[in-house]
Amino acid sequence: MMKRTLVSFLCVLLLQPAVLFAQSEDAAIIRYSARHHPVYDTNGMVASQNAIASKVGADILARGGNAVDAAVAVGFSLAVTLPRAGNIGGGGFMLIYLAETGETIAIDYREMAPPGASRDMYLDENGDVDPTLSKFNHLSSGVPGTVAGLYAAHERYGRLPWRKLLEPAIKLASDGVIVSHDLANLLKSRRARLGSNPASLAYFYKKGGEPYAAGERLRQRDLARSLRLIARQGPDAFYKGEIAELIIRDMQANGGLIDAEALASYKPVFRKAVTGSYRGFEVVSMPPSSSGGLHVIQMLNVLEHFPVRDMGPGSADSVHLLTEVMKLAYADRSEHLGDMDYYDVPVEWLTSESYAKQLAAGIDMQRARPSSDISPGVVPRTESRDTTHFSVMDRDGNAVANTYTLNFSYGSGISVPGAGFLLNNEMDDFAAKPGVPNAFGLTGGDANAIEGGKRPLSSMTPTMVMKDGQPWLVTGSPGGSRIITTVLQMIVNVVDHGMNIADATAVPRIHHQWLPDRLELESGFSADTVRELKRRGHNIENTDAMGSLQSVMREGDLFQGASDPRRPEAGSVGPAMNTATQ
């Protein structure tokens, strides 16, 4: 047995494999498979950034749950298994496709600024932004929306009992999860920030503040208790009951703004999805307070004026064109995007064919246009880095694309004593001062200014591509400001370049967000391509891996799943499968 295992292992190394993770009850099991092959199943598929959570979702599908049930179970499980981004103390967006009616629903459960929030709350006596207040303070947290959002989705569209969907997460939190190498390294690297908050120190470190080692078991008993309360009482436990009391007490003791009124008044919003078309496919995505959906459609509209397929993936022409299109979209983002309930976002104009034609005409394929020469478009008068995404399809044709976040890795680093979970620092996604970049280098103005009850602008971009009126590709990614460009490249790779979803996920990515004026490249581009891009005037910066696409595709009766190899422990799982694969 040992010889066979060793031979298999060596063969896989020769094939340049991706390492594939699954988890048993007591130990991590490592499996191997050749790169760039999607996972297949005939009964549905779940792709998420943690294989254990994906298996939870697949089990829900196998027990008769639909895609919404599976998504809810995955969302709560990630709060246990992926504490850097999975959460009940953050918020996000969910797209749902209902096969029975052919509807696509967008649920905005983004965090909201507390009623007491004000435009200049993060400015010091000199009028400068104090980043500590907006990022690592009780003032940095918006009112969490995750529990309300997942409940709203289940209440309208779920099939299995609510409490059944939380049982796996409760068990994982109570019994504990095996600490992976990735989690151990992250907690060690975040020791200074998380350790400065007594509750976070107690939840994520051993007695004496010692970090967990890979292979040890992390139990989260206070989180398990909170999840039991939510299972029994629904969102009232979080927004009006015992958990609310714990949040309010901590806020009052530390100068935070989230009070009983802020929690009790929180409501997710059901919005109309934004739609566009690209080379015969319908693209459906999130409307504001997401900026991603509008700008993915805007960029695809511009790309449709160019022969992208003929350029070839990774060529100088392809990278140059994508970069120029990205600059234009991010310039518009800085001026025209905000919470639709507070600002009149020019949706139709931004996604119009006429505006796309105007933008396309200004692109010079031989020279990079300096960002200083680009301004946001003028509307006609007539008109975290550590986030996480999961995608689900079921055999009945329903689909869910969900992206949610704490903003930074581990959010504000502040946990609620007695409640077991981290708080977000999403208030940093507002424009603390017009023109001053946030933590992701994104600038904004009046459209995204701080105001009580308002939702901060987000880059999260859960997206579906429709073929013959039904979901064909369901995708999304974490990555802060890079989310939008990551999703764009996934669509281009599949539609224009004909890649399978594993190849489309794994190929090198680029990013440009207008300001700062730099083209970020992952490793893997040829030296000739890089030289040619520099010749055309691009400011090149090599960067670490960008994003973590979690995608599901349906071809006839066969479901394909692909989880990004850029993040350890991600996995795609079907109901009939016993293993999770990257």
Coordinates of C-alpha atoms in Angstrom, one line a residue:
M1 CA 0.0 0.0 0.0
M2 CA 2.8 2.3 0.9
K3 CA 4.6 1.6 -2.4
R4 CA 1.5 2.3 -4.4
T5 CA 0.9 5.5 -2.6
L6 CA 4.5 6.7 -3.2
V7 CA 4.4 5.8 -6.9
S8 CA 1.1 7.7 -7.3
F9 CA 2.6 10.6 -5.5
L10 CA 5.7 10.7 -7.7
C11 CA 3.6 10.4 -10.9
V12 CA 1.5 13.3 -9.8
L13 CA 4.5 15.4 -9.2
L14 CA 5.7 14.8 -12.7
L15 CA 2.3 16.0 -14.0
Q16 CA 2.7 19.3 -12.1
P17 CA -0.4 18.6 -10.0
A18 CA -2.7 20.7 -8.0
V19 CA -2.9 19.6 -4.4
L20 CA -6.5 18.7 -3.6
F21 CA -7.8 18.8 -0.1
A22 CA -10.6 16.9 1.7
Q23 CA -11.1 16.6 5.4
S24 CA -12.1 13.5 7.5
E25 CA -13.5 13.7 11.0
D26 CA -10.1 13.6 12.6
A27 CA -7.4 14.3 10.0
A28 CA -6.7 16.1 6.8
I29 CA -6.6 13.8 3.8
I30 CA -4.5 15.0 0.9
R31 CA -5.4 13.9 -2.6
Y32 CA -3.9 14.6 -6.0
S33 CA -5.1 15.1 -9.5
A34 CA -3.8 16.6 -12.7
R35 CA -4.2 20.4 -13.1
H36 CA -7.0 22.2 -14.9
H37 CA -9.7 19.4 -15.0
P38 CA -13.1 20.5 -13.7
V39 CA -14.9 18.3 -11.2
Y40 CA -18.0 16.6 -12.6
D41 CA -21.4 15.5 -11.1
T42 CA -24.8 14.9 -12.5
N43 CA -26.7 16.0 -9.4
G44 CA -25.5 19.5 -8.8
M45 CA -22.3 21.2 -7.7
V46 CA -20.9 23.4 -5.0
A47 CA -17.7 25.4 -5.3
S48 CA -16.3 27.4 -2.3
Q49 CA -13.0 28.5 -0.8
N50 CA -13.1 25.7 1.8
A51 CA -13.6 22.1 0.8
I52 CA -15.3 21.2 4.1
A53 CA -17.9 23.9 3.6
S54 CA -18.4 22.7 0.0
K55 CA -19.0 19.2 1.2
V56 CA -21.6 20.6 3.6
G57 CA -23.4 22.2 0.7
A58 CA -23.2 19.0 -1.4
D59 CA -24.7 17.0 1.5
I60 CA -27.6 19.4 1.7
L61 CA -28.3 18.9 -2.0
A62 CA -28.0 15.1 -1.6
R63 CA -30.6 15.3 1.2
G64 CA -33.2 17.0 -1.1
G65 CA -32.3 20.6 -0.5
N66 CA -32.2 23.1 -3.3
A67 CA -29.4 25.5 -4.3
V68 CA -30.6 28.1 -1.8
D69 CA -30.6 25.6 1.0
A70 CA -27.0 24.6 0.1
A71 CA -25.9 28.2 -0.2
V72 CA -27.2 29.0 3.3
A73 CA -25.5 25.9 4.8
V74 CA -22.2 26.8 3.1
G75 CA -22.5 30.4 4.3
F76 CA -22.8 29.5 7.9
S77 CA -20.2 26.7 7.6
L78 CA -17.6 29.1 6.2
A79 CA -18.1 31.3 9.3
V80 CA -16.5 28.3 11.1
T81 CA -14.0 26.9 8.7
L82 CA -12.8 30.1 7.0
P83 CA -12.8 32.8 9.8
R84 CA -10.7 35.2 7.7
A85 CA -13.7 35.9 5.4
G86 CA -16.6 33.5 6.2
N87 CA -18.8 35.3 8.7
I88 CA -21.9 36.2 10.5
G89 CA -20.5 39.6 11.4
G90 CA -20.2 40.9 7.9
G91 CA -22.4 41.1 4.8
G92 CA -22.6 40.5 1.1
F93 CA -24.6 39.8 -2.0
M94 CA -26.6 36.9 -3.3
L95 CA -27.8 36.2 -6.8
I96 CA -30.5 33.5 -7.1
Y97 CA -31.9 31.9 -10.3
L98 CA -35.2 30.1 -9.9
A99 CA -35.7 27.5 -12.6
E100 CA -39.5 27.2 -12.0
T101 CA -40.2 30.9 -12.9
G102 CA -37.0 31.8 -14.8
E103 CA -36.4 34.7 -12.4
T104 CA -33.1 36.0 -11.2
I105 CA -33.2 37.7 -7.8
A106 CA -30.5 39.9 -6.3
I107 CA -30.4 40.1 -2.5
D108 CA -28.3 43.0 -1.1
Y109 CA -27.4 42.1 2.5
R110 CA -24.4 44.5 2.6
E111 CA -23.6 46.1 5.9
M112 CA -25.2 49.5 6.7
A113 CA -23.7 52.5 8.4
P114 CA -25.2 52.9 11.9
P115 CA -27.7 55.8 12.3
G116 CA -25.1 57.8 14.2
A117 CA -22.5 57.7 11.4
S118 CA -21.5 61.0 9.9
R119 CA -19.6 62.2 6.8
D120 CA -16.5 63.4 8.6
M121 CA -16.4 60.8 11.3
Y122 CA -12.9 59.5 10.4
L123 CA -11.2 62.9 10.0
D124 CA -8.7 64.2 12.6
E125 CA -8.4 67.8 13.8
N126 CA -6.4 68.6 10.6
G127 CA -9.1 67.3 8.3
D128 CA -7.0 64.2 7.4
V129 CA -8.3 60.7 7.4
D130 CA -7.4 58.7 10.5
P131 CA -7.1 55.1 9.0
T132 CA -7.1 53.5 12.5
L133 CA -10.6 54.7 13.1
S134 CA -11.9 53.4 9.8
K135 CA -10.1 50.0 9.8
F136 CA -9.2 48.7 13.3
N137 CA -11.7 50.3 15.7
H138 CA -15.3 49.6 16.9
L139 CA -16.2 52.6 14.7
S140 CA -15.1 50.7 11.6
S141 CA -18.0 48.2 11.7
G142 CA -21.2 48.6 9.8
V143 CA -24.3 46.8 10.9
P144 CA -23.8 43.1 9.9
G145 CA -26.2 41.8 7.2
T146 CA -25.2 38.1 6.7
V147 CA -27.7 36.5 9.1
A148 CA -30.6 38.6 7.8
G149 CA -29.6 38.0 4.2
L150 CA -29.2 34.3 4.4
Y151 CA -32.5 34.0 6.3
A152 CA -34.3 36.2 3.8
A153 CA -33.1 33.9 0.9
H154 CA -34.2 30.8 2.8
E155 CA -37.5 32.2 3.9
R156 CA -38.6 32.9 0.3
Y157 CA -36.8 30.2 -1.7
G158 CA -35.5 27.5 0.6
R159 CA -36.9 24.0 0.9
L160 CA -35.4 22.3 4.0
P161 CA -36.1 23.5 7.6
W162 CA -33.9 26.4 8.6
R163 CA -32.5 24.7 11.7
K164 CA -31.3 21.8 9.5
L165 CA -29.1 24.1 7.5
L166 CA -27.2 25.4 10.5
E167 CA -26.6 21.9 12.1
P168 CA -23.4 21.2 10.2
A169 CA -21.9 24.6 11.1
I170 CA -22.9 24.1 14.8
K171 CA -21.2 20.7 14.8
L172 CA -18.1 22.1 13.2
A173 CA -17.8 24.9 15.7
S174 CA -18.6 22.7 18.7
D175 CA -16.5 19.7 17.8
G176 CA -13.7 21.8 16.2
V177 CA -12.0 21.8 12.9
I178 CA -8.5 20.6 12.2
V179 CA -6.2 23.6 11.8
S180 CA -4.7 23.5 8.3
H181 CA -1.2 24.9 7.4
D182 CA -2.9 27.9 5.7
L183 CA -5.0 28.7 8.8
A184 CA -2.1 28.2 11.1
N185 CA 0.2 30.5 9.1
L186 CA -2.5 33.2 8.8
L187 CA -3.3 33.2 12.5
K188 CA 0.4 33.4 13.2
S189 CA 0.9 36.3 10.8
R190 CA -2.1 38.1 12.2
R191 CA -1.1 37.5 15.9
A192 CA -0.3 41.2 16.6
R193 CA -3.6 42.6 15.3
L194 CA -6.0 39.8 16.5
G195 CA -4.1 39.5 19.8
S196 CA -4.7 43.2 20.6
N197 CA -8.4 42.3 21.1
P198 CA -9.0 40.1 24.2
A199 CA -12.0 38.3 22.6
S200 CA -10.2 37.5 19.4
L201 CA -7.1 36.4 21.3
A202 CA -9.3 33.9 23.3
Y203 CA -11.2 32.6 20.2
F204 CA -8.3 32.0 17.8
Y205 CA -5.3 31.3 20.0
K206 CA -4.4 28.8 22.7
K207 CA -4.1 29.8 26.4
G208 CA -1.2 32.2 26.8
G209 CA -1.8 33.5 23.2
E210 CA 0.2 30.8 21.5
P211 CA -0.9 30.2 17.9
Y212 CA -2.4 26.9 16.9
A213 CA -0.1 24.5 14.9
A214 CA -1.3 22.7 11.8
G215 CA -3.0 19.5 12.8
E216 CA -4.4 20.8 16.1
R217 CA -8.1 21.2 16.7
L218 CA -9.7 24.6 16.9
R219 CA -13.0 24.6 18.8
Q220 CA -15.3 27.7 18.7
R221 CA -17.8 27.1 21.5
D222 CA -19.1 30.7 21.8
L223 CA -19.7 30.7 18.0
A224 CA -21.5 27.3 18.3
R225 CA -23.8 28.8 20.9
S226 CA -24.6 31.8 18.7
L227 CA -25.3 29.6 15.8
R228 CA -27.7 27.5 18.0
L229 CA -29.5 30.6 19.0
I230 CA -29.8 31.6 15.3
A231 CA -31.0 28.1 14.4
R232 CA -33.8 28.3 17.0
Q233 CA -34.8 31.9 16.8
G234 CA -33.8 33.0 13.3
P235 CA -32.4 36.5 12.8
D236 CA -34.2 37.9 15.9
A237 CA -31.5 36.2 18.0
F238 CA -28.9 38.3 16.2
Y239 CA -30.7 41.6 15.8
K240 CA -33.0 41.8 18.8
G241 CA -32.1 38.9 21.2
E242 CA -29.1 37.7 23.2
I243 CA -26.5 38.1 20.5
A244 CA -27.7 41.7 19.9
E245 CA -27.2 42.4 23.6
L246 CA -23.6 41.2 23.5
I247 CA -22.9 43.4 20.4
I248 CA -24.4 46.5 22.0
R249 CA -22.6 45.9 25.3
D250 CA -19.3 45.7 23.5
M251 CA -20.0 48.7 21.3
Q252 CA -21.0 50.8 24.4
A253 CA -17.8 49.8 26.2
N254 CA -15.6 50.8 23.3
G255 CA -17.2 53.8 21.7
G256 CA -18.8 52.1 18.8
L257 CA -22.0 53.3 17.1
I258 CA -24.0 50.0 16.6
D259 CA -26.9 50.2 19.1
A260 CA -30.3 48.6 19.5
E261 CA -31.9 50.9 16.9
A262 CA -29.2 50.1 14.3
L263 CA -29.5 46.3 14.8
A264 CA -33.3 46.2 14.9
S265 CA -33.7 48.3 11.8
Y266 CA -31.4 46.3 9.6
K267 CA -33.1 44.9 6.5
P268 CA -31.7 43.2 3.4
V269 CA -32.9 44.6 0.1
F270 CA -34.3 42.7 -2.8
R271 CA -33.1 44.4 -6.0
K272 CA -33.4 44.0 -9.7
A273 CA -30.3 42.3 -11.1
V274 CA -28.3 44.2 -13.8
T275 CA -28.1 42.4 -17.2
G276 CA -26.2 42.7 -20.4
S277 CA -25.2 40.6 -23.3
Y278 CA -21.8 39.4 -24.6
R279 CA -21.4 37.5 -27.9
G280 CA -24.8 35.9 -27.6
F281 CA -24.7 35.1 -23.9
E282 CA -26.7 37.0 -21.3
V283 CA -24.7 38.3 -18.3
V284 CA -26.6 38.8 -15.0
S285 CA -24.9 40.4 -12.0
M286 CA -25.4 42.5 -8.9
P287 CA -26.6 46.1 -9.0
P288 CA -25.3 48.8 -6.6
S289 CA -24.3 48.9 -3.8
S290 CA -22.1 46.5 -5.8
S291 CA -20.0 48.3 -8.4
G292 CA -18.9 45.0 -9.9
G293 CA -22.0 44.0 -11.9
L294 CA -22.4 47.3 -13.7
H295 CA -18.7 47.6 -14.6
V296 CA -18.3 44.0 -15.7
I297 CA -21.2 44.6 -18.2
Q298 CA -19.7 48.0 -19.2
M299 CA -16.3 46.4 -19.9
L300 CA -17.8 43.5 -21.8
N301 CA -19.8 46.0 -23.9
V302 CA -16.5 47.8 -24.9
L303 CA -14.7 44.5 -25.5
E304 CA -17.4 43.4 -28.0
H305 CA -16.0 46.1 -30.4
F306 CA -12.7 44.2 -30.6
P307 CA -11.7 40.7 -31.9
V308 CA -10.6 39.4 -28.5
R309 CA -10.7 35.7 -29.6
D310 CA -8.2 36.4 -32.4
M311 CA -5.8 38.2 -30.0
G312 CA -5.3 35.0 -28.0
P313 CA -5.1 34.7 -24.2
G314 CA -2.1 36.3 -22.5
S315 CA -0.9 38.1 -25.7
A316 CA 0.3 41.7 -25.6
D317 CA -2.7 42.9 -27.6
S318 CA -5.1 41.1 -25.2
V319 CA -3.5 42.4 -22.0
H320 CA -3.3 45.9 -23.4
L321 CA -6.9 46.0 -24.5
L322 CA -8.2 44.6 -21.1
T323 CA -6.0 47.1 -19.3
E324 CA -7.3 50.1 -21.2
V325 CA -10.9 49.0 -20.7
M326 CA -10.3 48.5 -17.0
K327 CA -9.0 52.0 -16.6
L328 CA -12.1 53.5 -18.1
A329 CA -14.5 51.5 -15.9
Y330 CA -12.7 52.3 -12.7
A331 CA -12.6 56.0 -13.5
D332 CA -16.4 55.9 -13.8
R333 CA -16.6 53.9 -10.5
S334 CA -14.9 56.7 -8.7
E335 CA -17.6 59.2 -9.7
H336 CA -20.9 57.5 -10.4
L337 CA -21.3 54.5 -8.0
G338 CA -22.9 54.4 -4.6
D339 CA -25.9 53.0 -2.7
M340 CA -28.9 53.2 -5.1
D341 CA -31.2 54.1 -2.1
Y342 CA -29.2 57.3 -1.5
Y343 CA -27.7 58.2 -4.9
D344 CA -29.2 58.1 -8.5
V345 CA -26.7 55.7 -10.1
P346 CA -26.8 56.1 -14.0
V347 CA -27.3 52.4 -14.6
E348 CA -28.7 52.6 -18.1
W349 CA -26.1 55.0 -19.3
L350 CA -23.1 53.1 -17.9
T351 CA -24.3 49.9 -19.5
S352 CA -25.5 51.4 -22.8
E353 CA -24.2 50.3 -26.2
S354 CA -23.8 54.0 -27.2
Y355 CA -21.5 54.7 -24.2
A356 CA -19.5 51.6 -24.9
K357 CA -19.0 52.6 -28.5
Q358 CA -17.7 56.0 -27.3
L359 CA -15.3 54.4 -24.9
A360 CA -14.1 51.9 -27.5
A361 CA -13.3 54.6 -30.0
G362 CA -10.9 56.3 -27.6
I363 CA -8.7 53.2 -27.2
D364 CA -5.3 53.2 -28.9
M365 CA -4.1 49.7 -29.4
Q366 CA -0.5 50.8 -29.7
R367 CA -0.2 53.2 -26.7
A368 CA -1.2 53.0 -23.1
R369 CA -3.3 56.0 -22.1
P370 CA -2.0 57.6 -18.9
S371 CA -4.6 57.5 -16.1
S372 CA -4.0 61.3 -15.7
D373 CA -5.6 61.7 -19.1
I374 CA -8.7 59.7 -18.1
S375 CA -11.6 61.3 -16.3
P376 CA -15.0 59.8 -15.3
G377 CA -17.5 60.0 -18.1
V378 CA -20.1 62.8 -18.0
V379 CA -23.7 61.6 -17.6
P380 CA -25.8 63.1 -20.4
R381 CA -28.4 65.5 -19.0
T382 CA -31.1 63.1 -20.2
E383 CA -30.0 60.6 -18.2
S384 CA -11.9 43.1 1.3
R385 CA -9.3 42.0 -0.2
D386 CA -10.3 39.1 1.9
T387 CA -13.8 38.3 0.9
T388 CA -15.1 34.8 -0.1
H389 CA -17.4 33.5 -2.8
F390 CA -19.3 30.3 -3.4
S391 CA -21.4 29.1 -6.3
V392 CA -24.1 26.4 -6.3
M393 CA -26.2 24.7 -8.9
D394 CA -28.8 22.0 -8.2
R395 CA -30.2 19.3 -10.6
D396 CA -33.6 21.2 -10.8
G397 CA -31.8 24.1 -12.6
N398 CA -31.7 26.5 -9.6
A399 CA -28.5 28.4 -9.1
V400 CA -26.9 30.7 -6.4
A401 CA -23.9 33.0 -6.7
N402 CA -22.9 34.5 -3.3
T403 CA -20.1 36.7 -2.3
Y404 CA -19.8 37.9 1.3
T405 CA -17.0 39.5 3.5
L406 CA -15.6 41.0 6.6
N407 CA -13.6 43.4 4.4
F408 CA -10.0 42.8 5.5
S409 CA -8.7 39.4 6.4
Y410 CA -10.4 38.8 9.8
G411 CA -12.2 42.1 9.4
S412 CA -11.5 44.7 12.1
G413 CA -9.8 42.0 14.2
I414 CA -12.4 42.7 16.9
S415 CA -14.6 39.9 18.2
V416 CA -17.8 40.2 20.2
P417 CA -17.1 38.8 23.7
G418 CA -19.4 35.8 24.4
A419 CA -20.7 35.7 20.8
G420 CA -17.7 34.0 19.1
F421 CA -17.5 36.0 15.9
L422 CA -15.5 38.8 14.3
L423 CA -16.8 42.2 13.3
N424 CA -16.4 43.7 9.9
N425 CA -14.6 46.9 9.1
E426 CA -16.7 47.7 6.0
M427 CA -17.0 51.4 7.0
D428 CA -13.6 51.8 5.3
D429 CA -15.4 51.1 2.0
F430 CA -17.1 54.5 2.2
A431 CA -15.2 57.5 0.9
A432 CA -13.9 58.9 4.2
K433 CA -12.9 62.0 2.3
P434 CA -13.5 62.8 -1.4
G435 CA -10.5 61.8 -3.5
V436 CA -8.6 60.0 -0.7
P437 CA -8.0 56.3 -1.5
N438 CA -9.3 53.6 0.9
A439 CA -7.3 50.5 1.9
F440 CA -7.6 49.1 -1.7
G441 CA -6.5 52.3 -3.4
L442 CA -10.0 53.1 -4.6
T443 CA -11.1 56.7 -4.6
G444 CA -14.7 58.0 -4.3
G445 CA -16.7 61.1 -3.8
D446 CA -20.2 62.3 -2.9
A447 CA -21.9 59.2 -4.3
N448 CA -20.2 57.0 -1.7
A449 CA -19.9 59.5 1.2
I450 CA -20.7 58.3 4.8
E451 CA -24.3 58.6 5.9
G452 CA -26.3 56.8 8.5
G453 CA -28.3 53.9 7.1
K454 CA -26.3 53.9 3.9
R455 CA -24.5 50.8 2.4
P456 CA -20.9 51.3 1.4
L457 CA -19.9 50.7 -2.2
S458 CA -18.5 47.2 -2.8
S459 CA -16.5 45.4 -5.5
M460 CA -18.2 42.1 -4.8
T461 CA -19.4 40.7 -8.1
P462 CA -21.5 37.4 -7.9
T463 CA -22.3 36.8 -11.6
M464 CA -24.2 34.3 -13.8
V465 CA -23.7 33.8 -17.6
M466 CA -26.9 32.5 -19.2
K467 CA -27.1 30.2 -22.2
D468 CA -30.4 29.7 -23.9
G469 CA -32.1 31.5 -20.9
Q470 CA -30.7 29.2 -18.2
P471 CA -27.6 29.5 -16.0
W472 CA -24.5 28.2 -17.8
L473 CA -21.7 29.7 -15.7
V474 CA -22.0 30.8 -12.1
T475 CA -18.9 32.5 -10.7
G476 CA -17.4 35.1 -8.4
S477 CA -14.3 35.8 -6.4
P478 CA -12.8 37.6 -3.4
G479 CA -10.0 40.1 -3.9
G480 CA -11.0 43.6 -2.9
S481 CA -10.8 46.0 -5.9
R482 CA -9.5 43.1 -8.0
I483 CA -12.8 41.2 -7.8
I484 CA -14.3 43.0 -10.8
T485 CA -11.4 42.4 -13.1
T486 CA -11.1 38.8 -12.0
V487 CA -14.7 38.0 -12.9
L488 CA -14.3 39.9 -16.2
Q489 CA -11.3 37.7 -17.1
M490 CA -13.2 34.5 -16.2
I491 CA -15.9 35.4 -18.6
V492 CA -13.5 36.4 -21.4
N493 CA -11.5 33.2 -20.9
V494 CA -14.6 31.0 -21.2
V495 CA -16.6 32.9 -23.9
D496 CA -13.8 34.3 -26.1
H497 CA -11.0 31.8 -25.6
G498 CA -13.1 28.7 -25.2
M499 CA -11.4 27.4 -22.1
N500 CA -12.9 24.9 -19.7
I501 CA -13.6 26.5 -16.3
A502 CA -10.5 25.0 -14.7
D503 CA -8.2 26.4 -17.3
A504 CA -10.1 29.7 -17.3
T505 CA -9.6 29.9 -13.5
A506 CA -5.9 28.9 -13.4
V507 CA -4.4 31.1 -16.2
P508 CA -2.4 34.3 -15.1
R509 CA -4.5 37.4 -14.4
I510 CA -4.0 41.2 -14.7
H511 CA -5.4 44.2 -12.9
H512 CA -5.6 47.9 -13.4
Q513 CA -8.0 50.2 -11.5
W514 CA -7.2 53.6 -13.0
L515 CA -5.5 54.9 -9.9
P516 CA -2.8 54.3 -9.1
D517 CA -1.6 54.1 -12.8
R518 CA 0.0 50.7 -12.7
L519 CA -0.7 47.4 -14.5
E520 CA -0.4 44.5 -12.1
L521 CA 0.6 41.1 -13.6
E522 CA 0.7 37.7 -12.0
S523 CA 3.6 35.5 -12.9
G524 CA 3.2 33.5 -16.0
F525 CA 3.2 36.1 -18.8
S526 CA 6.0 35.7 -21.4
A527 CA 9.0 38.0 -21.3
D528 CA 8.1 39.1 -24.8
T529 CA 4.6 40.1 -23.7
V530 CA 5.9 42.1 -20.8
R531 CA 8.5 43.9 -23.0
E532 CA 5.9 44.8 -25.5
L533 CA 3.5 46.1 -22.8
K534 CA 6.3 48.3 -21.5
R535 CA 7.0 49.6 -25.0
R536 CA 3.4 50.6 -25.3
G537 CA 3.8 52.7 -22.1
H538 CA 2.4 50.5 -19.3
N539 CA 3.8 50.8 -15.8
I540 CA 4.2 47.1 -14.9
E541 CA 4.2 45.8 -11.4
N542 CA 4.5 42.1 -10.6
T543 CA 2.0 41.0 -8.0
D544 CA 1.0 38.1 -5.8
A545 CA -1.9 35.8 -6.8
M546 CA -5.1 37.7 -7.4
G547 CA -8.6 36.4 -6.4
S548 CA -10.0 33.0 -5.8
L549 CA -12.6 32.1 -8.4
Q550 CA -15.2 29.6 -7.3
S551 CA -17.2 28.5 -10.4
V552 CA -19.9 26.0 -11.5
M553 CA -20.9 25.4 -15.0
R554 CA -23.7 23.3 -16.5
E555 CA -23.5 21.5 -19.8
G556 CA -26.7 19.5 -20.4
D557 CA -27.1 17.2 -17.5
L558 CA -23.5 17.4 -16.4
F559 CA -22.3 19.9 -13.7
Q560 CA -18.7 21.1 -13.6
G561 CA -17.0 22.7 -10.7
A562 CA -13.6 24.5 -10.4
S563 CA -12.1 26.0 -7.4
D564 CA -9.1 28.4 -7.7
P565 CA -5.7 26.8 -7.0
R566 CA -4.5 30.3 -5.7
R567 CA -6.0 29.6 -2.3
P568 CA -5.4 26.5 -0.3
E569 CA -8.3 24.4 0.9
A570 CA -10.8 25.5 -1.8
G571 CA -12.9 22.8 -3.1
S572 CA -15.7 21.9 -5.6
V573 CA -18.0 19.0 -4.5
G574 CA -21.0 17.3 -6.1
P575 CA -23.7 15.5 -4.1
A576 CA -22.6 12.1 -5.4
M577 CA -18.9 12.7 -4.5
N578 CA -17.0 11.7 -1.4
T579 CA -14.0 13.9 -2.0
A580 CA -13.4 17.6 -2.5
T581 CA -11.1 18.9 -5.1
Q582 CA -9.4 22.1 -6.1

